[in-house]
CSV table of C-alpha atoms in Angstrom, one decimal:
chain,number,residue,atom,x,y,z
W,1,MET,CA,-31.6,154.6,80.0
W,2,LEU,CA,-32.2,151.4,81.8
W,3,MET,CA,-29.4,149.7,79.9
W,4,SER,CA,-27.0,152.6,80.7
W,5,LYS,CA,-27.8,152.2,84.4
W,6,ILE,CA,-27.1,148.4,84.2
W,7,LEU,CA,-23.8,149.0,82.5
W,8,ILE,CA,-22.7,151.6,85.0
W,9,GLY,CA,-23.7,149.3,87.8
W,10,LEU,CA,-21.6,146.5,86.4
W,11,LEU,CA,-18.6,148.8,86.0
W,12,PHE,CA,-18.8,149.7,89.7
W,13,SER,CA,-19.3,146.1,90.8
W,14,LEU,CA,-16.5,144.5,88.8
W,15,PRO,CA,-13.5,145.9,90.6
W,16,LEU,CA,-14.7,144.4,93.9
W,17,PHE,CA,-14.0,141.0,92.5
W,18,ALA,CA,-11.0,141.9,90.5
W,19,ASP,CA,-9.2,143.8,93.2
W,20,LEU,CA,-9.4,141.1,96.0
W,21,PHE,CA,-6.6,139.3,94.3
W,22,PRO,CA,-4.2,141.9,92.7
W,23,ALA,CA,-3.0,140.9,89.3
W,24,THR,CA,0.6,139.9,88.4
W,25,THR,CA,2.2,142.8,86.6
W,26,GLN,CA,5.5,143.4,84.8
W,27,SER,CA,7.4,146.7,85.4
W,28,THR,CA,10.8,148.2,84.7
W,29,ILE,CA,13.2,149.9,87.1
W,30,SER,CA,13.5,153.5,86.1
W,31,ASN,CA,15.7,154.7,89.0
W,32,ALA,CA,17.8,152.8,91.5
W,33,ASN,CA,19.4,154.2,94.7
W,34,ASN,CA,20.9,151.4,96.8
W,35,ASN,CA,17.9,149.5,98.2
W,36,ILE,CA,15.3,152.0,97.0
W,37,LEU,CA,13.9,151.4,93.5
W,38,GLN,CA,11.5,153.3,91.3
W,39,ILE,CA,9.4,151.3,88.8
W,40,SER,CA,7.0,152.0,85.9
W,41,PRO,CA,4.2,151.1,85.9
W,42,ALA,CA,3.5,150.8,89.6
W,43,PHE,CA,2.1,147.7,91.2
W,44,PRO,CA,-1.7,147.7,91.6
W,45,ALA,CA,-1.4,147.8,95.5
W,46,ASN,CA,1.0,148.8,98.1
W,47,GLY,CA,2.4,146.0,100.1
W,48,MET,CA,2.8,143.8,97.0
W,49,SER,CA,6.1,142.0,96.6
W,50,GLY,CA,7.9,141.4,93.3
W,51,ILE,CA,11.0,139.7,92.0
W,52,ILE,CA,13.7,141.5,90.1
W,53,ILE,CA,14.9,139.9,86.9
W,54,HIS,CA,18.4,140.9,85.7
W,55,THR,CA,19.6,140.1,82.2
W,56,TYR,CA,23.4,139.5,81.9
W,57,LYS,CA,25.7,140.4,79.0
W,58,ASP,CA,25.6,136.8,77.7
W,59,GLY,CA,21.8,137.1,77.4
W,60,ALA,CA,21.0,134.9,80.5
W,61,SER,CA,18.4,136.1,82.9
W,62,ALA,CA,17.9,135.3,86.6
W,63,ALA,CA,15.7,136.3,89.5
W,64,THR,CA,18.2,138.2,91.7
W,65,THR,CA,16.2,139.5,94.7
W,66,ALA,CA,12.8,140.5,95.9
W,67,ALA,CA,11.3,143.9,96.7
W,68,VAL,CA,8.1,145.3,98.2
W,69,GLN,CA,6.1,148.4,97.1
W,70,ASN,CA,5.7,150.7,100.1
W,71,GLU,CA,4.2,153.6,98.1
W,72,ASN,CA,3.1,154.1,94.5
W,73,GLY,CA,5.9,152.9,92.3
W,74,ILE,CA,8.6,153.0,95.0
W,75,LEU,CA,10.1,149.6,96.0
W,76,THR,CA,12.4,148.6,98.9
W,77,ILE,CA,14.6,145.6,98.5
W,78,ILE,CA,13.7,142.7,100.8
W,79,ASP,CA,16.6,141.3,102.8
W,80,SER,CA,15.4,137.7,102.6
W,81,PRO,CA,16.3,134.7,100.3
W,82,LEU,CA,13.8,133.9,97.5
W,83,MET,CA,13.8,130.2,98.3
W,84,GLU,CA,13.7,128.3,101.6
W,85,ASN,CA,16.9,126.3,101.0
W,86,GLY,CA,20.1,127.2,102.7
W,87,LYS,CA,22.1,125.0,100.3
W,88,LEU,CA,21.3,127.1,97.2
W,89,PRO,CA,23.7,130.0,96.5
W,90,GLN,CA,22.3,133.5,96.8
W,91,ILE,CA,22.7,135.7,93.7
W,92,ALA,CA,24.4,139.0,94.7
W,93,THR,CA,23.7,141.0,91.5
W,94,LYS,CA,22.7,144.5,92.3
W,95,ALA,CA,19.4,145.8,90.9
W,96,ILE,CA,20.0,148.4,88.2
W,97,VAL,CA,18.0,150.7,85.8
W,98,GLY,CA,16.4,148.6,83.1
W,99,ASP,CA,16.0,145.4,85.1
W,100,LYS,CA,12.5,143.9,84.9
W,101,VAL,CA,10.3,143.5,87.9
W,102,ILE,CA,7.5,140.9,88.2
W,103,GLY,CA,5.0,142.2,90.7
W,104,GLY,CA,2.8,139.6,92.3
W,105,TYR,CA,5.1,136.7,91.4
W,106,LEU,CA,3.2,133.4,92.0
W,107,TYR,CA,0.1,135.3,93.0
W,108,ASP,CA,-2.1,132.6,91.3
W,109,ASN,CA,-0.8,130.1,93.9
W,110,VAL,CA,-2.9,130.7,97.0
W,111,LEU,CA,-3.3,129.1,100.4
W,112,LEU,CA,-6.7,129.7,102.0
W,113,LEU,CA,-7.1,129.7,105.8
W,114,ALA,CA,-10.8,129.2,106.4
W,115,PRO,CA,-12.9,128.5,109.5
W,116,ASN,CA,-14.7,125.5,108.1
W,117,GLN,CA,-15.2,123.3,105.1
W,118,ASN,CA,-18.3,125.0,103.7
W,119,THR,CA,-16.5,128.4,103.8
W,120,TYR,CA,-13.4,126.8,102.1
W,121,ASN,CA,-15.5,125.3,99.4
W,122,GLU,CA,-17.4,128.5,98.8
W,123,ILE,CA,-14.3,130.7,98.3
W,124,THR,CA,-12.3,128.2,96.3
W,125,SER,CA,-15.3,127.6,94.0
W,126,LYS,CA,-15.7,131.4,93.5
W,127,TYR,CA,-12.2,132.3,92.5
W,128,LYS,CA,-10.1,130.5,89.9
W,129,LYS,CA,-6.7,130.1,91.5
W,130,ASN,CA,-4.2,127.3,92.1
W,131,TRP,CA,-5.4,126.5,95.6
W,132,ILE,CA,-2.7,125.0,97.8
W,133,ASN,CA,-4.0,122.2,100.0
W,134,PRO,CA,-4.3,123.4,103.6
W,135,ASP,CA,-3.3,119.9,104.8
W,136,ASN,CA,0.2,120.7,103.5
W,137,TYR,CA,0.4,123.8,105.7
W,138,ALA,CA,-1.1,121.9,108.7
W,139,SER,CA,1.6,119.2,108.3
W,140,PHE,CA,4.3,121.9,107.9
W,141,ILE,CA,3.5,123.8,111.1
W,142,SER,CA,3.0,120.6,113.0
W,143,GLN,CA,6.5,119.4,112.0
W,144,LYS,CA,7.9,122.8,113.1
W,145,ARG,CA,6.2,122.4,116.4
W,146,ASP,CA,4.4,125.7,115.9
W,147,GLY,CA,0.9,124.4,115.7
W,148,VAL,CA,-0.6,127.8,114.7
W,149,PRO,CA,-0.2,130.2,111.8
W,150,THR,CA,2.4,132.9,112.3
W,151,LYS,CA,4.0,135.4,109.9
W,152,GLU,CA,7.3,133.6,110.1
W,153,ASN,CA,6.0,130.1,109.3
W,154,LEU,CA,3.7,131.4,106.6
W,155,SER,CA,6.7,133.1,104.9
W,156,SER,CA,8.8,129.9,105.3
W,157,PHE,CA,5.9,127.7,103.9
W,158,ALA,CA,5.4,130.0,101.0
W,159,LYS,CA,9.0,129.8,99.9
W,160,SER,CA,9.1,126.0,100.3
W,161,TYR,CA,5.8,125.4,98.4
W,162,GLN,CA,5.9,128.3,95.9
W,163,VAL,CA,2.9,130.1,97.4
W,164,GLY,CA,2.3,133.6,96.3
W,165,LEU,CA,-0.6,134.7,98.5
W,166,ILE,CA,-2.5,133.7,101.7
W,167,ALA,CA,-6.2,134.3,101.7
W,168,ILE,CA,-7.4,134.5,105.4
W,169,VAL,CA,-11.0,134.5,106.5
W,170,LYS,CA,-11.1,136.9,109.5
W,171,LYS,CA,-14.0,138.1,111.6
W,172,ASP,CA,-16.3,140.0,109.2
W,173,SER,CA,-13.8,140.0,106.3
W,174,ILE,CA,-11.5,138.1,104.0
W,175,VAL,CA,-8.0,139.5,103.6
W,176,ILE,CA,-5.3,138.8,101.1
W,177,TYR,CA,-1.8,138.6,102.7
W,178,ASP,CA,1.5,138.6,100.9
W,179,PRO,CA,3.8,136.2,102.9
W,180,LEU,CA,7.0,137.7,101.4
W,181,SER,CA,6.3,141.3,102.3
W,182,GLN,CA,4.2,140.2,105.3
W,183,ARG,CA,1.6,142.8,104.5
W,184,ILE,CA,-2.2,142.7,103.9
W,185,ILE,CA,-2.7,144.0,100.4
W,186,SER,CA,-6.5,143.8,100.0
W,187,LYS,CA,-9.7,143.1,101.9
W,188,GLU,CA,-13.4,142.5,101.4
W,189,PRO,CA,-16.4,142.0,103.8
W,190,PHE,CA,-17.2,138.4,104.6
W,191,ALA,CA,-19.7,137.1,107.1
W,192,THR,CA,-18.4,135.7,110.4
W,193,GLN,CA,-19.0,132.0,110.7
W,194,ALA,CA,-20.5,130.3,113.8
W,195,GLN,CA,-18.8,127.0,113.1
W,196,THR,CA,-15.0,127.0,113.3
W,197,GLN,CA,-12.2,124.5,113.2
W,198,THR,CA,-9.0,125.2,115.1
W,199,PRO,CA,-6.4,126.3,114.0
W,200,PHE,CA,-8.1,126.4,110.5
W,201,PHE,CA,-9.9,124.0,108.2
W,202,SER,CA,-7.9,121.0,107.1
W,203,ASN,CA,-8.4,117.3,107.1
W,204,PHE,CA,-6.4,117.1,110.3
W,205,GLU,CA,-8.7,117.1,113.3
W,206,LYS,CA,-5.9,118.4,115.5
W,207,VAL,CA,-2.6,120.1,114.7
W,208,ARG,CA,0.2,119.3,117.1
W,209,THR,CA,2.3,122.0,118.7
W,210,GLY,CA,5.3,122.0,121.0
W,211,TRP,CA,7.7,119.1,121.8
W,212,PHE,CA,5.2,117.3,124.0
W,213,GLY,CA,2.5,116.9,121.3
W,214,SER,CA,-0.1,119.3,122.8
W,215,THR,CA,-2.9,120.7,120.7
W,216,VAL,CA,-4.1,124.2,120.0
W,217,ASP,CA,-7.3,125.3,121.8
W,218,GLU,CA,-7.5,129.0,120.9
W,219,ASN,CA,-10.5,130.2,118.9
W,220,TYR,CA,-10.0,130.3,115.1
W,221,TYR,CA,-10.7,134.0,114.7
W,222,THR,CA,-8.4,134.9,117.6
W,223,LEU,CA,-5.6,133.1,115.9
W,224,MET,CA,-6.2,134.8,112.5
W,225,GLU,CA,-6.3,138.3,114.0
W,226,GLN,CA,-2.7,137.8,115.0
W,227,ILE,CA,-1.7,138.0,111.3
W,228,ASN,CA,-2.0,141.6,110.3
């Protein structure tokens, strides 16, 4: 009886860890109506993005476009290039029944926005992911003269650096944000930290913003709440 209770407890506790980072899945388009697609099986979470793989008559395959799941098994085409490079040609192939869809493409590549180094180390040690160095993002937004995380520069950075997910430590929680769909797709409780670095933990003491080299003084948690 004791062993049964232990096993049941483990079964209930496992999804908490597994579901924080939704798994990459492969699906097939079963119905297509312009920009609305039906897939099977559905993605594990609404808000997840995926890329559509079309196989041509000569046997060649290519990623043609991206889509986001708004409800169980129903996708909407994203009107946005897959890569941040205006010099690359955009593939205009229409999604059709039978095309493959990779849900959660590049989801193992994660950028973590954390309030301090201890929190950063705790989370990156706990989850086995390809963690993108936050220094890269700090440099990226500094060069763009933004200085703070926004939905727009997160999306641009993700396409430039092949980032699939953004993990964001917010007040009382950690959320998983898809920069392509610009949606939060999962969330777990996480203790608020007293010590914070602005705009987020990196090896840059200050991140420059604006054309006159000013720095950001807003509170870390205030900045993170703007990404929702």
